[in-house]
Amino acid sequence: VQNRHNIPDYEALVDDGKARIKWVEHHSPVMNSLVKKTVSDGSLTGKRIAVVVHLEAKTAFLATVLADAGAEVVAAGSNPRTTNGAVVAALRDRGINVVAQADGDMHSWEQELLAAADFEPEYIIDDGAELTLRMAKHRPELFARLKGVSEETTTGTARLHAMHAAGQLPFPALTANAARCKHLFDNRYGTGQTTLQAILRITNRQISGARFVVVGYGYVGRGIAEYARGMGARVGVVEIDPVRALEAHTDGHDVGTAKQLMPNAEFIVTAMGGMRGISRPEFAYRANVTTYKVGQRSVHVLSGGALVNIAGGSGHPVEIMDLTFSVQGLGAHYLINTAMEPGVHILPKSVDDSIAAARLACLGIVLDTVRDEQADNISDWIKATTS
Amino acid sequence: MSTHYELSPEEDLEIGKARIAEAARLMPVTTHFVSNLVASVNANELHIGSALYLDHKSAYFLLLLSQAGAQITVLATIETVDEQLICALRDAGITVLANSSYDDVEVVDANSLLACKPDLVLDEGGRIFNKHTTAHETWGITEHLPAGSAALENSLLQSSHSLAVVDLNNINLKKTVDNTVGVGQSSVLAFLDITNLQLGGQRVLVHGYGCAGRGVARFSKALGAKVTVVDPDPVQLLDACFDGYHTAEDSHAASVADVVFLTGYKDTPVSLEWLEQLPNAACVCVVSDGAPQLPMTELEKQYPGETVRHLVTQYQLGAGQRINLIGNGLPIYTVAGQGTPIEVADITFALQAAAIERLVESHQNNETGLISLSDTLERDIAKLKLEHRDAAHRSGELQ
C-alpha cells in the first residue's frame, strides 16, 4: 500500500490527486447543484456506502459528495488496471476509506473487494456487480444484511437480473444503466469518444480511411461506430440481434459476420457487454499493447484486454460522468429513502428527467412546453363512442 | 513520450527497436521510395543531418537511410528526447546529438548539427536553415513545416543563397494528408486526452481555415462539436460556410467559445483583448507550429498562470473569468500526442526520400535556390499507398 512512508514525495502525489478531483468538480454542474442539494437532506448520515467503480478522479468526486453528505464511504476499484494512485492518496488524505491500490493485479483486486465487503456496507454503488457477487459468495452473512445496490453497467444489470431470477437477490437493486441520463450519454457518447481516443493514442494510427469493425450494436457499439465514421473510418458491424443489425445497416454501416468482416479490419472493438477471447501473449513490445500470433496474423490487444478507454485512456469525459454519477448519487439517495421490494428496479422517470433538466439549466438552454391545443383529442372520440 | 525510469538500457534498446519495427510495418511507401533513392544515388557518399521531431516514424526513415550506407547525424532536442529511440539509433551506428539542458536549445543544437558538416539537412521549422551561412558546408535542405516554409521563401527571395532547398510544405499531397488529416486528428484527440472533457455539444472556435483549420474543424464536428470558423479571408470563410460550419465575426465568436483552436492564419498572435472576451472555463489550444499564436509575455505579466492539471494552465482574466491554456501554448499534437499518425508519416517520409534524391541531382547540376519535385511524384505516392491498402485488404492481413 502506498503511503507517506514508502513514497518519496507523497505530498506531491496527494496534490496531484486533489488537482484531478478539483478539475472534475469544475466540470460537473449537475453534481454540484441538484445532487449535492438532494443528498444533503440528512438521510445519508451514518449510512455505510461502498463505491466500487473504476477508481479515478470522477469516481473520487462522487465518493467525496457522498461523504460530505454524511455517509461513511469506502472506495474500491472495479478493475485492477484502472485505479489511479494519486486519486487514492487524495481520498485517503480527506479521510475517506480506500481499500484499493494502483498497479494491482487480479489477486490483489480480489483482496480489495473482500476488504470492501468487510467494511460491512449497507449500500453498494457497484460496477459490473463485482462487489455484490463477491459478497454473495464469500461473505453471505454480510450479503444478507445489504439494503440496496445501485448498479452502473449493462453487464452488471444482467448479472443482477440473473441473481434475482435464481431467487438470490434479497434486497432492491437499482439499475443506473436503465436511466436514460446514463445509457443515452455514458454508453453511447462517453464510451464512443474515449474508446477512439484511447485506441488512437496507444497505436498512433490514422482513423481516416481505416476499416473499423465493431462487435455489438447496443448503445456502446453505436457510439463507437458513429464517431469512427465521423472521423472517416469505414465501419463494419457484427451483431446477432436482427433488429440491431438492421439498425446498423440503416445507419449506413456494413453489417456481416465476424468471418466476413474481421479479416479485413484494421481495428476491431468488442462492445457486446460480454466476455473473453484470444490466447497467450507472444511478446509485449510497447506500453498497453500485447501482440498475439493468431494463425498467420499478428493481433494486437490493447490495455491487456481491459476496457481500453479506462485502462488505456483517462476514462469517460467528465461531463458524461457528471450525468452518470448524478444517476448513481440520486439512486443511492432513492434507495435509502424509498421502501422497495427485492428485485431489480429502475430509477423513477422524474428523477431521471430532473438530471437532464439540471444540466440544460446549467447550459442556459430553455425548452418549450406543450400547449393545450397540441393534446390529442382522443378523449372526445372515446366520449362520443361510449355515450 | 513518458520516461521509463524502471527500464535498463538493454530494455530501452529492445523496446526502441520494436517501436521502430511497428512503424516500419505501416510505412511501405516510405520503404519503397527510400529504395528508389538508393538505386539512383550513392548513399555511401552522403552525410544527412536530421532536425526532425524524433519519433518512431522518423527513426525508421533515418534507420533506412543509414542501412543504405548514408552517414546520419540526428539532433534530438529536449522536448523530444526519447531514450528508447536514441538507444535504437545509436545501436545502428547513427550519431545522436541529444540535449541535456533547456538553455538555448535552438542556438546550441542548430549549430552543433551544422558543425558535424552534413551534406544535407532535413529541417523542421527553419531552425537549421536560419543558422546556415555560406561558411557552412551543408548544400541542401528539406523543410516540411509551414513555419519553415514561410521563413525560407522570404529568405531565398532576398539573398543569393548557396543552398538548394526543397519545400515539402508546398506540395498538395503533404498539405491534405499531413497538415489537414494528420494534424486534425492528432490535435483534436490530444485536446481530449489532456482535458478528459467531451466535445459533443461544445462550441468550438476554429481560428483560421487553412489546412490545419480544416482538419481540426472536421474532427471536432465528427465528435459532436458545434464548430464556428473565423478567417480574415472571405474566400476561405465562404468555403467553411459551404462545408457546413458556422461562420462569424472574430470578436463575437470568441465570446461564446468553449474551446478555441488557433491554427495560425496570420503571423501575429491574437491580442490580450481578444483573449479577454473568452467566457469562463474556455480552453485555448495552439495547433499551428508557426509564428506565436498567443501573447504569452503579456498574458503571463498581467495574469499569472496556475497549473491546474498536467499541461493545463489556468489564467484568471480581467472580468474574473478563468481560461485554460492547453499544452503550454505549444502545438498540442506534439506536446501531448505522438505527432501525426503512422500512415500519414508514411507519405511524408516518402516525399522526404524523393526530395533527397532530387537535391543530390540538383547538387550535381549546380542548381541552388528553391528546387521543385517531379510533377508526377504526388500521383506516384498516392497510387502506391492505395495499392498497399488494397493488397492488405485482399490478403486479409490484419495490419
JSON list of C-alpha atoms in Angstrom, two decimals, chain A residues 19 23 27 58 189 193 197 200-211 227 230-231 262-266 285-286 297-300 314-320 359, chain B residues 15 18-19 22 25-26 56-57 181 185 189 192-193 195-200 202 219 222-224 308-309 312 324 338-344 389 393 396-399:
[
{"chain": "A", "resi": 19, "resn": "ALA", "atom": "CA", "xyz": [-5.99, 18.68, -8.59]},
{"chain": "A", "resi": 23, "resn": "TRP", "atom": "CA", "xyz": [-10.83, 19.55, -12.31]},
{"chain": "A", "resi": 27, "resn": "HIS", "atom": "CA", "xyz": [-16.84, 20.39, -14.90]},
{"chain": "A", "resi": 58, "resn": "LYS", "atom": "CA", "xyz": [-14.59, 11.19, -11.36]},
{"chain": "A", "resi": 189, "resn": "TYR", "atom": "CA", "xyz": [-21.10, 9.28, -26.35]},
{"chain": "A", "resi": 193, "resn": "GLN", "atom": "CA", "xyz": [-15.42, 9.23, -27.81]},
{"chain": "A", "resi": 197, "resn": "GLN", "atom": "CA", "xyz": [-9.23, 8.44, -28.22]},
{"chain": "A", "resi": 200, "resn": "LEU", "atom": "CA", "xyz": [-5.54, 6.14, -31.48]},
{"chain": "A", "resi": 201, "resn": "ARG", "atom": "CA", "xyz": [-3.34, 7.36, -28.65]},
{"chain": "A", "resi": 202, "resn": "ILE", "atom": "CA", "xyz": [-1.98, 3.90, -27.91]},
{"chain": "A", "resi": 203, "resn": "THR", "atom": "CA", "xyz": [-1.40, 2.91, -31.53]},
{"chain": "A", "resi": 204, "resn": "ASN", "atom": "CA", "xyz": [-0.56, 6.27, -33.17]},
{"chain": "A", "resi": 205, "resn": "ARG", "atom": "CA", "xyz": [-2.67, 5.04, -36.11]},
{"chain": "A", "resi": 206, "resn": "GLN", "atom": "CA", "xyz": [-4.78, 7.03, -38.55]},
{"chain": "A", "resi": 207, "resn": "ILE", "atom": "CA", "xyz": [-8.56, 6.64, -38.40]},
{"chain": "A", "resi": 208, "resn": "SER", "atom": "CA", "xyz": [-9.49, 8.25, -41.74]},
{"chain": "A", "resi": 209, "resn": "GLY", "atom": "CA", "xyz": [-9.84, 5.52, -44.35]},
{"chain": "A", "resi": 210, "resn": "ALA", "atom": "CA", "xyz": [-9.39, 2.70, -41.84]},
{"chain": "A", "resi": 211, "resn": "ARG", "atom": "CA", "xyz": [-11.59, -0.40, -41.87]},
{"chain": "A", "resi": 227, "resn": "TYR", "atom": "CA", "xyz": [-17.62, 8.55, -34.01]},
{"chain": "A", "resi": 230, "resn": "GLY", "atom": "CA", "xyz": [-17.48, 10.71, -38.37]},
{"chain": "A", "resi": 231, "resn": "MET", "atom": "CA", "xyz": [-13.70, 10.70, -38.36]},
{"chain": "A", "resi": 262, "resn": "MET", "atom": "CA", "xyz": [-12.76, -9.28, -39.33]},
{"chain": "A", "resi": 263, "resn": "PRO", "atom": "CA", "xyz": [-10.13, -10.49, -41.81]},
{"chain": "A", "resi": 264, "resn": "ASN", "atom": "CA", "xyz": [-10.05, -7.08, -43.48]},
{"chain": "A", "resi": 265, "resn": "ALA", "atom": "CA", "xyz": [-10.28, -4.99, -40.35]},
{"chain": "A", "resi": 266, "resn": "GLU", "atom": "CA", "xyz": [-7.50, -2.75, -39.15]},
{"chain": "A", "resi": 285, "resn": "TYR", "atom": "CA", "xyz": [6.57, -4.53, -27.31]},
{"chain": "A", "resi": 286, "resn": "ARG", "atom": "CA", "xyz": [5.08, -1.26, -26.16]},
{"chain": "A", "resi": 297, "resn": "ARG", "atom": "CA", "xyz": [-1.71, -12.91, -38.40]},
{"chain": "A", "resi": 298, "resn": "SER", "atom": "CA", "xyz": [-0.46, -10.68, -35.62]},
{"chain": "A", "resi": 299, "resn": "VAL", "atom": "CA", "xyz": [-3.26, -9.34, -33.48]},
{"chain": "A", "resi": 300, "resn": "HIS", "atom": "CA", "xyz": [-2.52, -6.50, -31.09]},
{"chain": "A", "resi": 314, "resn": "SER", "atom": "CA", "xyz": [-8.41, 8.58, -18.83]},
{"chain": "A", "resi": 315, "resn": "GLY", "atom": "CA", "xyz": [-11.92, 7.16, -18.81]},
{"chain": "A", "resi": 316, "resn": "HIS", "atom": "CA", "xyz": [-15.15, 8.78, -19.80]},
{"chain": "A", "resi": 317, "resn": "PRO", "atom": "CA", "xyz": [-15.33, 12.55, -20.28]},
{"chain": "A", "resi": 318, "resn": "VAL", "atom": "CA", "xyz": [-16.00, 14.47, -17.08]},
{"chain": "A", "resi": 319, "resn": "GLU", "atom": "CA", "xyz": [-19.27, 15.96, -18.36]},
{"chain": "A", "resi": 320, "resn": "ILE", "atom": "CA", "xyz": [-20.61, 12.48, -19.14]},
{"chain": "A", "resi": 359, "resn": "ARG", "atom": "CA", "xyz": [-27.88, 20.05, -17.00]},
{"chain": "B", "resi": 15, "resn": "ILE", "atom": "CA", "xyz": [11.57, -1.54, -26.92]},
{"chain": "B", "resi": 18, "resn": "ALA", "atom": "CA", "xyz": [10.26, -2.85, -31.53]},
{"chain": "B", "resi": 19, "resn": "ARG", "atom": "CA", "xyz": [8.61, 0.58, -31.77]},
{"chain": "B", "resi": 22, "resn": "GLU", "atom": "CA", "xyz": [5.93, -1.23, -35.66]},
{"chain": "B", "resi": 25, "resn": "ARG", "atom": "CA", "xyz": [5.25, -2.37, -40.89]},
{"chain": "B", "resi": 26, "resn": "LEU", "atom": "CA", "xyz": [2.91, 0.51, -41.63]},
{"chain": "B", "resi": 56, "resn": "HIS", "atom": "CA", "xyz": [9.32, 6.06, -34.18]},
{"chain": "B", "resi": 57, "resn": "LYS", "atom": "CA", "xyz": [8.34, 7.14, -37.69]},
{"chain": "B", "resi": 181, "resn": "VAL", "atom": "CA", "xyz": [-5.89, 14.90, -41.71]},
{"chain": "B", "resi": 185, "resn": "GLN", "atom": "CA", "xyz": [-6.86, 14.02, -35.84]},
{"chain": "B", "resi": 189, "resn": "LEU", "atom": "CA", "xyz": [-7.63, 13.96, -29.78]},
{"chain": "B", "resi": 192, "resn": "LEU", "atom": "CA", "xyz": [-9.41, 15.40, -25.30]},
{"chain": "B", "resi": 193, "resn": "ASP", "atom": "CA", "xyz": [-6.58, 13.30, -23.88]},
{"chain": "B", "resi": 195, "resn": "THR", "atom": "CA", "xyz": [-8.52, 17.52, -20.54]},
{"chain": "B", "resi": 196, "resn": "ASN", "atom": "CA", "xyz": [-10.69, 14.38, -20.24]},
{"chain": "B", "resi": 197, "resn": "LEU", "atom": "CA", "xyz": [-13.56, 16.58, -21.45]},
{"chain": "B", "resi": 198, "resn": "GLN", "atom": "CA", "xyz": [-16.27, 15.91, -24.01]},
{"chain": "B", "resi": 199, "resn": "LEU", "atom": "CA", "xyz": [-16.64, 17.53, -27.44]},
{"chain": "B", "resi": 200, "resn": "GLY", "atom": "CA", "xyz": [-20.29, 16.61, -28.03]},
{"chain": "B", "resi": 202, "resn": "GLN", "atom": "CA", "xyz": [-19.32, 22.04, -27.17]},
{"chain": "B", "resi": 219, "resn": "PHE", "atom": "CA", "xyz": [-12.55, 16.12, -36.40]},
{"chain": "B", "resi": 222, "resn": "ALA", "atom": "CA", "xyz": [-17.17, 14.37, -36.13]},
{"chain": "B", "resi": 223, "resn": "LEU", "atom": "CA", "xyz": [-17.06, 14.26, -32.34]},
{"chain": "B", "resi": 224, "resn": "GLY", "atom": "CA", "xyz": [-20.25, 16.31, -31.99]},
{"chain": "B", "resi": 308, "resn": "VAL", "atom": "CA", "xyz": [-4.31, 23.04, -12.56]},
{"chain": "B", "resi": 309, "resn": "ARG", "atom": "CA", "xyz": [-3.68, 19.79, -14.39]},
{"chain": "B", "resi": 312, "resn": "VAL", "atom": "CA", "xyz": [-3.31, 22.83, -18.35]},
{"chain": "B", "resi": 324, "resn": "ASN", "atom": "CA", "xyz": [-7.43, 27.21, -19.57]},
{"chain": "B", "resi": 338, "resn": "GLN", "atom": "CA", "xyz": [2.90, 11.29, -30.72]},
{"chain": "B", "resi": 339, "resn": "GLY", "atom": "CA", "xyz": [2.86, 13.62, -33.69]},
{"chain": "B", "resi": 340, "resn": "THR", "atom": "CA", "xyz": [0.78, 12.69, -36.70]},
{"chain": "B", "resi": 341, "resn": "PRO", "atom": "CA", "xyz": [-0.40, 9.09, -37.30]},
{"chain": "B", "resi": 342, "resn": "ILE", "atom": "CA", "xyz": [1.94, 6.47, -38.80]},
{"chain": "B", "resi": 343, "resn": "GLU", "atom": "CA", "xyz": [0.00, 6.22, -42.08]},
{"chain": "B", "resi": 344, "resn": "VAL", "atom": "CA", "xyz": [0.41, 9.97, -42.56]},
{"chain": "B", "resi": 389, "resn": "ARG", "atom": "CA", "xyz": [-4.03, -0.74, -48.79]},
{"chain": "B", "resi": 393, "resn": "HIS", "atom": "CA", "xyz": [-7.28, -5.87, -47.92]},
{"chain": "B", "resi": 396, "resn": "GLY", "atom": "CA", "xyz": [-6.89, -10.31, -45.32]},
{"chain": "B", "resi": 397, "resn": "GLU", "atom": "CA", "xyz": [-3.84, -9.25, -43.39]},
{"chain": "B", "resi": 398, "resn": "LEU", "atom": "CA", "xyz": [-4.61, -7.64, -40.06]},
{"chain": "B", "resi": 399, "resn": "GLN", "atom": "CA", "xyz": [-2.34, -4.64, -40.11]}
]
